[in-house]
PDB file of C-alpha atoms and ligand atoms in Angstrom:
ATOM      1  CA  UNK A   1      97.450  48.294 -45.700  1.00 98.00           C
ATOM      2  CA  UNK A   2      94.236  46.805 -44.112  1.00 98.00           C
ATOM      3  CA  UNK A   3      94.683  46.706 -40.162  1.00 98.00           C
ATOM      4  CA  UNK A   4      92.841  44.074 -38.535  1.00 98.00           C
ATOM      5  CA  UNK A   5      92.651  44.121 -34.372  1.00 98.00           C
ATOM      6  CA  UNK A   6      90.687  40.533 -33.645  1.00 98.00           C
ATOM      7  CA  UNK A   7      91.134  37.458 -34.391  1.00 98.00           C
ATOM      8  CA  UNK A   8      87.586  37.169 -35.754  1.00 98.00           C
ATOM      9  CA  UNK A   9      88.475  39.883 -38.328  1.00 98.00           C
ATOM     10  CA  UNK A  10      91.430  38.253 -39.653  1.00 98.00           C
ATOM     11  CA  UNK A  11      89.907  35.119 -40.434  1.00 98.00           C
ATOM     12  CA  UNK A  12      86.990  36.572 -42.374  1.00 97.00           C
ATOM     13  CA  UNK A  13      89.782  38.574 -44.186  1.00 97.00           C
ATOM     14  CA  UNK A  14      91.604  35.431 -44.883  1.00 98.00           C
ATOM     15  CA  UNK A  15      89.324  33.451 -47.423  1.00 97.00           C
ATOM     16  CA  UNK A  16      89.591  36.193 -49.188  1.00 96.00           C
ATOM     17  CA  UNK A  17      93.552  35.850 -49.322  1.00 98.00           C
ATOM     18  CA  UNK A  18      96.006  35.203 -52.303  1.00 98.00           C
ATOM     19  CA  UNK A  19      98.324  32.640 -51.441  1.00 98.00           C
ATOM     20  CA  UNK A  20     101.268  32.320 -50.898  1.00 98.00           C
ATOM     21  CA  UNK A  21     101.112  34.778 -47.634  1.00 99.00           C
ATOM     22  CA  UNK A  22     104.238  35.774 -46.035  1.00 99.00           C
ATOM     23  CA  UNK A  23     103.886  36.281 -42.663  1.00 99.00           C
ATOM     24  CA  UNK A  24     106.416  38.859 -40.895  1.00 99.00           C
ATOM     25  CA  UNK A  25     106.066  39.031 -36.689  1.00 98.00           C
ATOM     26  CA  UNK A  26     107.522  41.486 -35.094  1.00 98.00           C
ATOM     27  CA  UNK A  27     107.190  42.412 -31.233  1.00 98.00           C
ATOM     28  CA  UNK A  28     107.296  46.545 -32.223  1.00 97.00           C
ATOM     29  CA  UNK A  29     110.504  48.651 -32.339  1.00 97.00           C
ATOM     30  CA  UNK A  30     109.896  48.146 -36.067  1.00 98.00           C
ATOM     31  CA  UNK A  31     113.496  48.946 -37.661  1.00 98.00           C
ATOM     32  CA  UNK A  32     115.620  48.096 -41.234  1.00 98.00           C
ATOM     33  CA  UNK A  33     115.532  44.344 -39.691  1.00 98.00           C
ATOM     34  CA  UNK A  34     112.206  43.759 -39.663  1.00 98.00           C
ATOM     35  CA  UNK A  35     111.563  45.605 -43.104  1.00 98.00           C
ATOM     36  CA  UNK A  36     114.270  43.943 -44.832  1.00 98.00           C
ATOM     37  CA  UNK A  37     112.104  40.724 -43.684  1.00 98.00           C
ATOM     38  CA  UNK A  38     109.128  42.613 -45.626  1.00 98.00           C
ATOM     39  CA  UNK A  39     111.427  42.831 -48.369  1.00 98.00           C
ATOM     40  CA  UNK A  40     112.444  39.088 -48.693  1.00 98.00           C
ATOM     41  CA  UNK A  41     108.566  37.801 -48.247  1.00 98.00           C
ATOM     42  CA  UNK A  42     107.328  40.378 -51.280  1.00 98.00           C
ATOM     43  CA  UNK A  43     110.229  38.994 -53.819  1.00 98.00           C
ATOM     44  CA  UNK A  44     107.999  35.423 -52.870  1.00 95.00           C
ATOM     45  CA  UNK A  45     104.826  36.078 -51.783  1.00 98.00           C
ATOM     46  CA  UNK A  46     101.486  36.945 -52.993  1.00 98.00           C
ATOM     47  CA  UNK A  47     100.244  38.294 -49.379  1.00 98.00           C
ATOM     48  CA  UNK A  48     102.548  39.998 -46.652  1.00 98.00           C
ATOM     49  CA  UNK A  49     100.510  39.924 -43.708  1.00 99.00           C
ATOM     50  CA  UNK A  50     102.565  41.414 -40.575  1.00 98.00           C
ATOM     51  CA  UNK A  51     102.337  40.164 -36.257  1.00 98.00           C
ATOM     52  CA  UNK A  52     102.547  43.115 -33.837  1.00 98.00           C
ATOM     53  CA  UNK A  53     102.152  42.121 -30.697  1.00 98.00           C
ATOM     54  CA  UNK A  54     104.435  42.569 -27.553  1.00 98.00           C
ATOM     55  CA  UNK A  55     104.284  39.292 -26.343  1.00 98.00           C
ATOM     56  CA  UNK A  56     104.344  39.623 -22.633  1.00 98.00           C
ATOM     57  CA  UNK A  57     105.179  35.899 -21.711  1.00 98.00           C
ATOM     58  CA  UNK A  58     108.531  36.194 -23.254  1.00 98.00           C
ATOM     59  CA  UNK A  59     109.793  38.481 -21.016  1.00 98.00           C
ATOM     60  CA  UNK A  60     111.442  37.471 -17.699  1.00 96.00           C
ATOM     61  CA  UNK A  61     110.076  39.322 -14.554  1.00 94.00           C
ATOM     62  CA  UNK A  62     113.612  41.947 -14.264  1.00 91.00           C
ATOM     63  CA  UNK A  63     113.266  42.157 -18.246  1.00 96.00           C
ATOM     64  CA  UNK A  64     112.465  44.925 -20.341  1.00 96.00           C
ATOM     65  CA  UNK A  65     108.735  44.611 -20.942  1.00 97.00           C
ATOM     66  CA  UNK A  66     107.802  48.216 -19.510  1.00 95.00           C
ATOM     67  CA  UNK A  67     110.196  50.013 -21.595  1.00 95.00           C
ATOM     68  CA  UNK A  68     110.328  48.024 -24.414  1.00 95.00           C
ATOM     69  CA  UNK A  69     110.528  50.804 -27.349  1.00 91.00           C
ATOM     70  CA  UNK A  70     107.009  49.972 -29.364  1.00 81.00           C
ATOM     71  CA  UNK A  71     105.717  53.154 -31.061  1.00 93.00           C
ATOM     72  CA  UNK A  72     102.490  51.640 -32.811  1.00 97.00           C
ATOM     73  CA  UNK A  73     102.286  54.626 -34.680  1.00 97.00           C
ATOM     74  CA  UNK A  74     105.435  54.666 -36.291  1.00 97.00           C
ATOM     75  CA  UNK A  75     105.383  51.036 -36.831  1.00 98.00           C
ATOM     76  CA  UNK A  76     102.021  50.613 -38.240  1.00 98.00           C
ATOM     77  CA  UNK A  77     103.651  53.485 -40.944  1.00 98.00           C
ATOM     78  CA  UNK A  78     106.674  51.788 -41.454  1.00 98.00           C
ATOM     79  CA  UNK A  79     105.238  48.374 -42.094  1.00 98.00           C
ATOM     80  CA  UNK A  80     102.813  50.267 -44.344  1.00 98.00           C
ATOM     81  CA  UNK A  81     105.489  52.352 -46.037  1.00 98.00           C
ATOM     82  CA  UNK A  82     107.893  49.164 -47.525  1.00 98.00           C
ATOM     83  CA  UNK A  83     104.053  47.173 -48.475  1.00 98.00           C
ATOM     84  CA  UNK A  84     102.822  45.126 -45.805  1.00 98.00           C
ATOM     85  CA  UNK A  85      99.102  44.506 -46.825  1.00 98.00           C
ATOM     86  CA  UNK A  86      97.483  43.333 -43.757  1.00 98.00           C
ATOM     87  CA  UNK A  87      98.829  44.247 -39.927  1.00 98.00           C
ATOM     88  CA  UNK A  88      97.434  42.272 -37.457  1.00 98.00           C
ATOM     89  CA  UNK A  89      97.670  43.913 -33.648  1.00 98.00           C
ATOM     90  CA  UNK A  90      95.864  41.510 -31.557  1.00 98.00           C
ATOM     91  CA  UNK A  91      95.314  43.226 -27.761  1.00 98.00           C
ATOM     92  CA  UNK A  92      96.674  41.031 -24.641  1.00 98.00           C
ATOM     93  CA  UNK A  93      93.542  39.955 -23.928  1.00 98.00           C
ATOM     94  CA  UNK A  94      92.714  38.723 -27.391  1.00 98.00           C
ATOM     95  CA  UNK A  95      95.664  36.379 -26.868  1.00 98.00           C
ATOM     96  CA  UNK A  96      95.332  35.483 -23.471  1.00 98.00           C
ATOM     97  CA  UNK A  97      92.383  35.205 -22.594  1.00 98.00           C
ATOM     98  CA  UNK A  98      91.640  35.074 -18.315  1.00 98.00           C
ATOM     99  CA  UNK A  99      91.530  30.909 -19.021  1.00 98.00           C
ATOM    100  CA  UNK A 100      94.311  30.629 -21.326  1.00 98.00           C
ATOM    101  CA  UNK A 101      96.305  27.959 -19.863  1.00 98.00           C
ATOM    102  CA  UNK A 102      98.792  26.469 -22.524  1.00 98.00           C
ATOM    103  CA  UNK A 103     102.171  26.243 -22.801  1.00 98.00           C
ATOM    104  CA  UNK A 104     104.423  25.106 -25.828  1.00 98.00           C
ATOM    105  CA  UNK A 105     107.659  23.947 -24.590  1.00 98.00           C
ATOM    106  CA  UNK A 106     110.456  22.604 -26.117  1.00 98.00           C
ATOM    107  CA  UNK A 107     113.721  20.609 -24.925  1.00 98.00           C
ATOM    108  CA  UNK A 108     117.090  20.939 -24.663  1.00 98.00           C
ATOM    109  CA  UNK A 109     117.334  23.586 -27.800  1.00 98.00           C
ATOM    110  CA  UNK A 110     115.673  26.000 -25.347  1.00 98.00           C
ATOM    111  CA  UNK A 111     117.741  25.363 -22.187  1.00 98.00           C
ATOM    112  CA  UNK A 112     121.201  26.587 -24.104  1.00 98.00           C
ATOM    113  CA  UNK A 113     122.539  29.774 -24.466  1.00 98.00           C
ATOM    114  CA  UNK A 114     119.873  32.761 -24.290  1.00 98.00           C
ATOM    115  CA  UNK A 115     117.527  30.084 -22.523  1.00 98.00           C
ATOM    116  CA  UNK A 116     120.113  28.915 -19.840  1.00 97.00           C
ATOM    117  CA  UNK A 117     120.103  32.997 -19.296  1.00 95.00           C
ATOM    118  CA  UNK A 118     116.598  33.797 -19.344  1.00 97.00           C
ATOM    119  CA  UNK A 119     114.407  30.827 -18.198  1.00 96.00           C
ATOM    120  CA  UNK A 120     111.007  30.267 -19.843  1.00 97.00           C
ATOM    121  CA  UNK A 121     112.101  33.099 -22.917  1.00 98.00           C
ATOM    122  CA  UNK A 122     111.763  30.225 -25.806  1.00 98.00           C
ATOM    123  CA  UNK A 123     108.659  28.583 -23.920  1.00 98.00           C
ATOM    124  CA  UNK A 124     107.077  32.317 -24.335  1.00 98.00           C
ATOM    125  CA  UNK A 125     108.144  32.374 -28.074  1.00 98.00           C
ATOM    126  CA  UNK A 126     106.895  28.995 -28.987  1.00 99.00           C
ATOM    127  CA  UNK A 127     103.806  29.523 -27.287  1.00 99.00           C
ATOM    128  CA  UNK A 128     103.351  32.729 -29.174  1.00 99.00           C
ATOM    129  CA  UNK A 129     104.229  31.278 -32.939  1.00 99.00           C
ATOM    130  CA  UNK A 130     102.630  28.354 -32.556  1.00 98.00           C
ATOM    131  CA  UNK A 131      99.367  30.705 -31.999  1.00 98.00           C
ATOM    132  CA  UNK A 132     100.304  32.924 -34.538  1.00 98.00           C
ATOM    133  CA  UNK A 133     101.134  30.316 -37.271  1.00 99.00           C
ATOM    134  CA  UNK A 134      97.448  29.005 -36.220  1.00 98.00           C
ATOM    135  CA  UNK A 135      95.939  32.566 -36.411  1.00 98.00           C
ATOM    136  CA  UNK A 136      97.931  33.648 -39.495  1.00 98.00           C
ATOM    137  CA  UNK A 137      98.071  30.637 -41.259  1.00 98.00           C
ATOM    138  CA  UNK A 138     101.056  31.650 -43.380  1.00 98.00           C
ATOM    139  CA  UNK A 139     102.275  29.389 -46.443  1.00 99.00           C
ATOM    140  CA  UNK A 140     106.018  31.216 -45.189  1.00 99.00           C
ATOM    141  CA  UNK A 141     106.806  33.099 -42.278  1.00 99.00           C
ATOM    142  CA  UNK A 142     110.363  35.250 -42.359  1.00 99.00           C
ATOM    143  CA  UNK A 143     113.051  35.253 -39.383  1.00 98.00           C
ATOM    144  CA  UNK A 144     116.303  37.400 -38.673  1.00 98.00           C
ATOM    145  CA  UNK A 145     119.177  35.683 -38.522  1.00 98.00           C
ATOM    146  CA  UNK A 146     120.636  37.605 -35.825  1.00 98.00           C
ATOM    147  CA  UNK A 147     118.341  35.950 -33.400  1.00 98.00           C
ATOM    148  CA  UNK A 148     120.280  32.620 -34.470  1.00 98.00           C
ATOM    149  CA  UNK A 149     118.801  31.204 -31.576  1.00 98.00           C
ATOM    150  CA  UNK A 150     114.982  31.754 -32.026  1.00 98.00           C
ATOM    151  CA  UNK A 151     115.287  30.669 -35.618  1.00 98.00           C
ATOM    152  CA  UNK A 152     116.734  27.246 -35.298  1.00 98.00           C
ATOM    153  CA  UNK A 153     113.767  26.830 -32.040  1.00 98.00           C
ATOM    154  CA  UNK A 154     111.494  27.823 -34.370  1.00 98.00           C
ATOM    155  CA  UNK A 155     112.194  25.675 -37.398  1.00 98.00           C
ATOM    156  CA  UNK A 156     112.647  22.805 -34.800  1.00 98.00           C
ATOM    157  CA  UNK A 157     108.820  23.493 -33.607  1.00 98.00           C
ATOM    158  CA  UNK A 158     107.863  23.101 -37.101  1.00 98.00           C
ATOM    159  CA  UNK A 159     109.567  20.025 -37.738  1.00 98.00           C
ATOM    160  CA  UNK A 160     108.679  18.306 -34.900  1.00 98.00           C
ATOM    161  CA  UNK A 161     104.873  19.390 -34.713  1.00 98.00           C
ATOM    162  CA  UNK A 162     104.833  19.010 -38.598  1.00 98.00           C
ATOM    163  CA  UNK A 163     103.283  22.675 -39.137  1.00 98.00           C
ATOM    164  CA  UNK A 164     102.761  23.073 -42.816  1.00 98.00           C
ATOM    165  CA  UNK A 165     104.913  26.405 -43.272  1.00 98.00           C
ATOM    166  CA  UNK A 166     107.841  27.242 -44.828  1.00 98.00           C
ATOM    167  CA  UNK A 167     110.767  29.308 -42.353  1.00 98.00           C
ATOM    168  CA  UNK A 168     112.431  31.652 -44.264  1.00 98.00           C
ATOM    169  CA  UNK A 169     115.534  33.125 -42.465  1.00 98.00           C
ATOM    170  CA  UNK A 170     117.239  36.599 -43.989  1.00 98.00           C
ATOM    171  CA  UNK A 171     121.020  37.905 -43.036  1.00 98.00           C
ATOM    172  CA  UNK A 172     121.155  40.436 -40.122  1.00 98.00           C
ATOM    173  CA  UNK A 173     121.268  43.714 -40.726  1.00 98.00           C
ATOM    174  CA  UNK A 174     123.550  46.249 -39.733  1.00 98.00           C
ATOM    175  CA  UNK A 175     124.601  49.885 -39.163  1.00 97.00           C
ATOM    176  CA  UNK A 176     127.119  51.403 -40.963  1.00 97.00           C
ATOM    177  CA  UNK A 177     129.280  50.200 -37.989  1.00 96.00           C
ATOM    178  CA  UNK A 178     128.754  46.864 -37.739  1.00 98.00           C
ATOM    179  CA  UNK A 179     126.502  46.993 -34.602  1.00 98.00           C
ATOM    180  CA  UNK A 180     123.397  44.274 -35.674  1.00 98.00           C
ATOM    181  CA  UNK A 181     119.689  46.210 -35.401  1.00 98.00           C
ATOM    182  CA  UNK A 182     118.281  45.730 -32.556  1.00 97.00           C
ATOM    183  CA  UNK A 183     115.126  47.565 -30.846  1.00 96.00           C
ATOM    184  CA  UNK A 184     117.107  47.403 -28.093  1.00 97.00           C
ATOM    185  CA  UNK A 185     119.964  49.582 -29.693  1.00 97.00           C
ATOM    186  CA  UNK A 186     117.793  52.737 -28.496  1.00 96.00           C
ATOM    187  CA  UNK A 187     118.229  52.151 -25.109  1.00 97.00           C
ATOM    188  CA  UNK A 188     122.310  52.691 -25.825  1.00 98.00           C
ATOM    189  CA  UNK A 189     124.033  55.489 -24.210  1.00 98.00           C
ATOM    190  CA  UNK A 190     126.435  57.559 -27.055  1.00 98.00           C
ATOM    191  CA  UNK A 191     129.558  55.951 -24.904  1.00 98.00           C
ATOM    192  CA  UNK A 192     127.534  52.317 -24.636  1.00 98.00           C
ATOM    193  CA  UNK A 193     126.529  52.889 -28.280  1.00 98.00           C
ATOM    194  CA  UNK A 194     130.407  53.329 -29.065  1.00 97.00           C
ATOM    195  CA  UNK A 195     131.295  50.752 -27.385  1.00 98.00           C
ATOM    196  CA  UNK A 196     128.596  48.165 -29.030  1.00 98.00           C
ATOM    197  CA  UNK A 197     130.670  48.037 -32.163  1.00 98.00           C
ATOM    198  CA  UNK A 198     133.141  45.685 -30.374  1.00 98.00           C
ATOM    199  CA  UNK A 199     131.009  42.604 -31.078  1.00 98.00           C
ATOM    200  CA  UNK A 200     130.524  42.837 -34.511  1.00 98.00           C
ATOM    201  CA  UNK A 201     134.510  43.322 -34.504  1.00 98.00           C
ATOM    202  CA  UNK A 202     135.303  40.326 -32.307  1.00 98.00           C
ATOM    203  CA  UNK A 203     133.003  38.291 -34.310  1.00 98.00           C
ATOM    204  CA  UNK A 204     134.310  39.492 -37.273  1.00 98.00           C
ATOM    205  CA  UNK A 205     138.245  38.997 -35.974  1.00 98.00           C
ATOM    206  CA  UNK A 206     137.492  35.612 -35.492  1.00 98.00           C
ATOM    207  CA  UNK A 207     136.042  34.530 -38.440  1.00 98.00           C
ATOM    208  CA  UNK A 208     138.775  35.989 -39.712  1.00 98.00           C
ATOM    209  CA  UNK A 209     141.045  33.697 -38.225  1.00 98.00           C
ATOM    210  CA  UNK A 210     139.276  30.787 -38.692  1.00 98.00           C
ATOM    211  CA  UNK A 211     139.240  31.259 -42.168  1.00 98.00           C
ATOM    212  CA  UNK A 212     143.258  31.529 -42.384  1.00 98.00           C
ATOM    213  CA  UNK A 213     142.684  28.264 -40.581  1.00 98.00           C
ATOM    214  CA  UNK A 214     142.283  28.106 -37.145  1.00 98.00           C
ATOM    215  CA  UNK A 215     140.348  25.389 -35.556  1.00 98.00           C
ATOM    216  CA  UNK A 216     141.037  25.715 -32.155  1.00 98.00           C
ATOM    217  CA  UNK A 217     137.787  26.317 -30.231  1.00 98.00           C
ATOM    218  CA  UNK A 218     139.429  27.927 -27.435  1.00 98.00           C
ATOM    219  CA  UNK A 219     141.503  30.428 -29.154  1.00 98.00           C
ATOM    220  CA  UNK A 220     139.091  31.404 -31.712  1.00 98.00           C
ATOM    221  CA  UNK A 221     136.457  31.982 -28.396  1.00 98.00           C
ATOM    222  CA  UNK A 222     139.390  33.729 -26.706  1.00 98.00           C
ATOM    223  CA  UNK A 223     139.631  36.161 -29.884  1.00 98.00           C
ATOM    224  CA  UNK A 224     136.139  37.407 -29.346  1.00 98.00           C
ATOM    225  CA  UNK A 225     136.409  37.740 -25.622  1.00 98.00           C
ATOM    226  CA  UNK A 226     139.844  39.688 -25.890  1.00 98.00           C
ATOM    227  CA  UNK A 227     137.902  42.356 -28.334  1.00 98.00           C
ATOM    228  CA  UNK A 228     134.913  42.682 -25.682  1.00 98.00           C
ATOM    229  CA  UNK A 229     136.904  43.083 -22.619  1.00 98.00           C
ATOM    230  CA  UNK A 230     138.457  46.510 -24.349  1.00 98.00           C
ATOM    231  CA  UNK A 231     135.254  47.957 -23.045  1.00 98.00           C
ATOM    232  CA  UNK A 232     134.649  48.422 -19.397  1.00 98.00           C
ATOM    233  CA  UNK A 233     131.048  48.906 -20.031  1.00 98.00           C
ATOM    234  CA  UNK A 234     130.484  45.463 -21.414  1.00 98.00           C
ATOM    235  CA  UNK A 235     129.757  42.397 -18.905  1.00 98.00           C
ATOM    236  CA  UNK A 236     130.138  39.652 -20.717  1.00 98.00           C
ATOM    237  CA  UNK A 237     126.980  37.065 -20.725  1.00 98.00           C
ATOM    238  CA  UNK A 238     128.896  33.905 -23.037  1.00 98.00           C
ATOM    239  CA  UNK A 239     130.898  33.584 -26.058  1.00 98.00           C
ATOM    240  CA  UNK A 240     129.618  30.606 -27.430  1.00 98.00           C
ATOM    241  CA  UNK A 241     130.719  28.205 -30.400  1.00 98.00           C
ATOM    242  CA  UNK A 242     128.061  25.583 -31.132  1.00 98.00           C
ATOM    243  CA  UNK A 243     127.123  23.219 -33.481  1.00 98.00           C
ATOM    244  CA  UNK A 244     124.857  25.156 -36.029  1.00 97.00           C
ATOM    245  CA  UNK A 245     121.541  23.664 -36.002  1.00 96.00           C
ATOM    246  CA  UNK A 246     121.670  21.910 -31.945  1.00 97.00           C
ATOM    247  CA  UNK A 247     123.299  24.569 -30.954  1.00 98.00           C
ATOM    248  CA  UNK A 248     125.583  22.152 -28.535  1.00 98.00           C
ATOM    249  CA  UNK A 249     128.519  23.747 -27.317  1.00 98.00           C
ATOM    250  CA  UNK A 250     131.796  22.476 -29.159  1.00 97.00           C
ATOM    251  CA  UNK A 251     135.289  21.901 -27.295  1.00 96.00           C
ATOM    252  CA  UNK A 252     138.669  21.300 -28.906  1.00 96.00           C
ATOM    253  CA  UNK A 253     138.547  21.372 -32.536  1.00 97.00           C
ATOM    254  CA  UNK A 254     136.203  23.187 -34.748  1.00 98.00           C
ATOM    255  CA  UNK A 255     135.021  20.203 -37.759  1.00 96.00           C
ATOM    256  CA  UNK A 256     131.435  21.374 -38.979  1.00 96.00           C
ATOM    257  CA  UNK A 257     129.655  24.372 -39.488  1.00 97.00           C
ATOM    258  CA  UNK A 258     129.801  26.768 -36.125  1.00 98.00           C
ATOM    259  CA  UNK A 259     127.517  29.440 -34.671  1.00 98.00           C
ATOM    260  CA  UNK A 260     129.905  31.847 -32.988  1.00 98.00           C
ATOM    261  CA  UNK A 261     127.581  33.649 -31.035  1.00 98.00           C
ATOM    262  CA  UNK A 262     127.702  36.032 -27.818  1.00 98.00           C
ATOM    263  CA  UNK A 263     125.607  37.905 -25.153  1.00 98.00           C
ATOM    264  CA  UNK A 264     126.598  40.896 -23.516  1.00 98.00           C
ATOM    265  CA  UNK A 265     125.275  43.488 -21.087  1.00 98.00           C
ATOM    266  CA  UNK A 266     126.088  47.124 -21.751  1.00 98.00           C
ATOM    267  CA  UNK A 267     124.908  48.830 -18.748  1.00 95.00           C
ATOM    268  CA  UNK A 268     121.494  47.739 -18.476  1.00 94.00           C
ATOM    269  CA  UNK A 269     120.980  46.236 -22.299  1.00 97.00           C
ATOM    270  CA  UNK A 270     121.214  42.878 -23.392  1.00 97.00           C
ATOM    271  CA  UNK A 271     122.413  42.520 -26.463  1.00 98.00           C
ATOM    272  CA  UNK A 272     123.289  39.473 -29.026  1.00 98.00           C
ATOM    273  CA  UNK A 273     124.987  38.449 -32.413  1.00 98.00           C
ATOM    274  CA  UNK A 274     126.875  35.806 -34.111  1.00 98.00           C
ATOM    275  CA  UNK A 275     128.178  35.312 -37.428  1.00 98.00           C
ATOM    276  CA  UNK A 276     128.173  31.147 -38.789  1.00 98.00           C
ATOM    277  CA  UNK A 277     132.067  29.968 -39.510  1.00 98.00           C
ATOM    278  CA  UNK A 278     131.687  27.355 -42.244  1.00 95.00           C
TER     279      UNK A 278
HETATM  280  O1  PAF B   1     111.579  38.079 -32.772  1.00 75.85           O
HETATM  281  C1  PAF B   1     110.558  38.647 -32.315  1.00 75.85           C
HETATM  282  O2  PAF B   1     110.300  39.815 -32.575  1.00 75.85           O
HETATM  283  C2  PAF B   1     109.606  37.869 -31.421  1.00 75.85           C
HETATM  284  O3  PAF B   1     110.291  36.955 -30.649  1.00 75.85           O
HETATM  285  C3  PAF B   1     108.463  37.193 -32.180  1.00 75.85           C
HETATM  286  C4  PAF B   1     108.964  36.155 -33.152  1.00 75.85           C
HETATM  287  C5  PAF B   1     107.648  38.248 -32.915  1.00 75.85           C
HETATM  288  C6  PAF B   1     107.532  36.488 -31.195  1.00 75.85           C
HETATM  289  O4  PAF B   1     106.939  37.368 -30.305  1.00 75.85           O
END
């Protein structure tokens, strides 16, 4: 794996590049997630060419920047381990320049859910993909599906400012538990870590249900909420069931294919998942 630090350096590298390139981000915290990503672009891809950059202007000001569990050394071997071939890890500066003055913002897609919790979070991410598909110049770049959220912002950016790429989303992936990876998992206490497995179930019980036939929004919701609130260390955040691709929250009865998707906070971390009834 050739690791490239500029932007200058990539670029040379890149004439040099078999196409298609498969382009897998990732903010650090590298974990099964992410690699299962790798996994998807190499069954398609001539080129995997991997992002690591912690993108400071997604973070909100009380958010988890500081602590944020990047270990470039064990990332940079994992990525190298499952056959990344080029790792680009661009410094902040490199990025943001002292003039850089840009923002990519999108609408209402942005102002639901995780953005109506964390103003300016998707105007960070666009911002940052949008300069990465420019950098990279990927033929495919590969997204989790358990940030349901980011992916349909993302393939909405490249619809509406016609980039020529190709989104690729792969299933989450989870521990033997049912608790979605997450970098974020490693801030869990072994009681908040328990406890974590109750939104996979609640998802899970719900789907459940609506596949016997319910269509009720409100009770399937309710199913979900009942499961979290067996934990007193969970504060809830929203249980949301949306339409799939606007991500527009749906009352009375459920007709088309649903995100059912939630936020919580155990103790201090924020955590997300959602499973698709359809
Ligand atoms: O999902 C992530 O890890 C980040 O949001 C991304 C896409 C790498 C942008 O910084």
């Amino acid at each position: 794996m050739e690791i490239v630090r500029t932007i200058e350096s990539y670029r040379e590298l890149y004439t040099h590049l078999q196409h298609p390139i498969g382009l897998v981000p990732t903010l650090g915290g590298v974990h099964e997630g992410h690699l299962s990503l790798v996994d998807a672009a190499k069954k398609d891809c001539e080129t995997i060419v991997s992002w690591l950059f912690l993108n400071p202007k997604q973070f909100g000001p009380n958010e988890d920047l500081n602590i944020y569990p990047a270990e470039e050394k064990e990332d940079v071997s994992l990525l190298e381990q499952r056959g990344v071939n080029i790792l680009l890890i661009p410094t902040t500066t490199e990025i943001y320049p002292s003039d850089f003055d840009s923002v990519i913002k999108l609408g209402k897609i942005t102002k639901l859910l995780e953005g109506s919790r964390r103003p300016g979070h998707f105007d960070g991410v666009t911002t940052i993909v949008s300069k990465m598909f420019n950098i990279i110049q990927p033929d495919r770049a590969y997204f989790g599906e358990k940030d349901a959220q980011q992916l349909r912002v993302i393939q909405k950016m490249v619809k509406d400012l016609n980039f020529p790429i190709e989104i690729v989303s792969s299933p989450t992936i989870r521990d033997s538990e049912g608790l979605a990876l997450s970098s974020r998992n490693k801030y869990l206490s072994v009681a908040e870590r328990h406890d974590a497995t109750f939104l996979y179930q609640g998802l899970l019980k719900a789907k459940v249900c609506y596949e016997l036939g319910e269509r009720n929004s409100d009770i399937v919701r309710n199913i979900v909420i009942q499961e979290l609130k067996k934990s007193s260390l969970i504060s809830i955040d929203y249980v949301s069931l949306s339409d799939h691709q606007t991500l527009e929250e749906i009352s009375g009865e459920i007709s088309s294919p649903t995100l059912l998707s939630l936020a919580v906070h155990i103790g201090k971390t924020h955590l997300i998942d959602n499973v698709l009834l359809q």
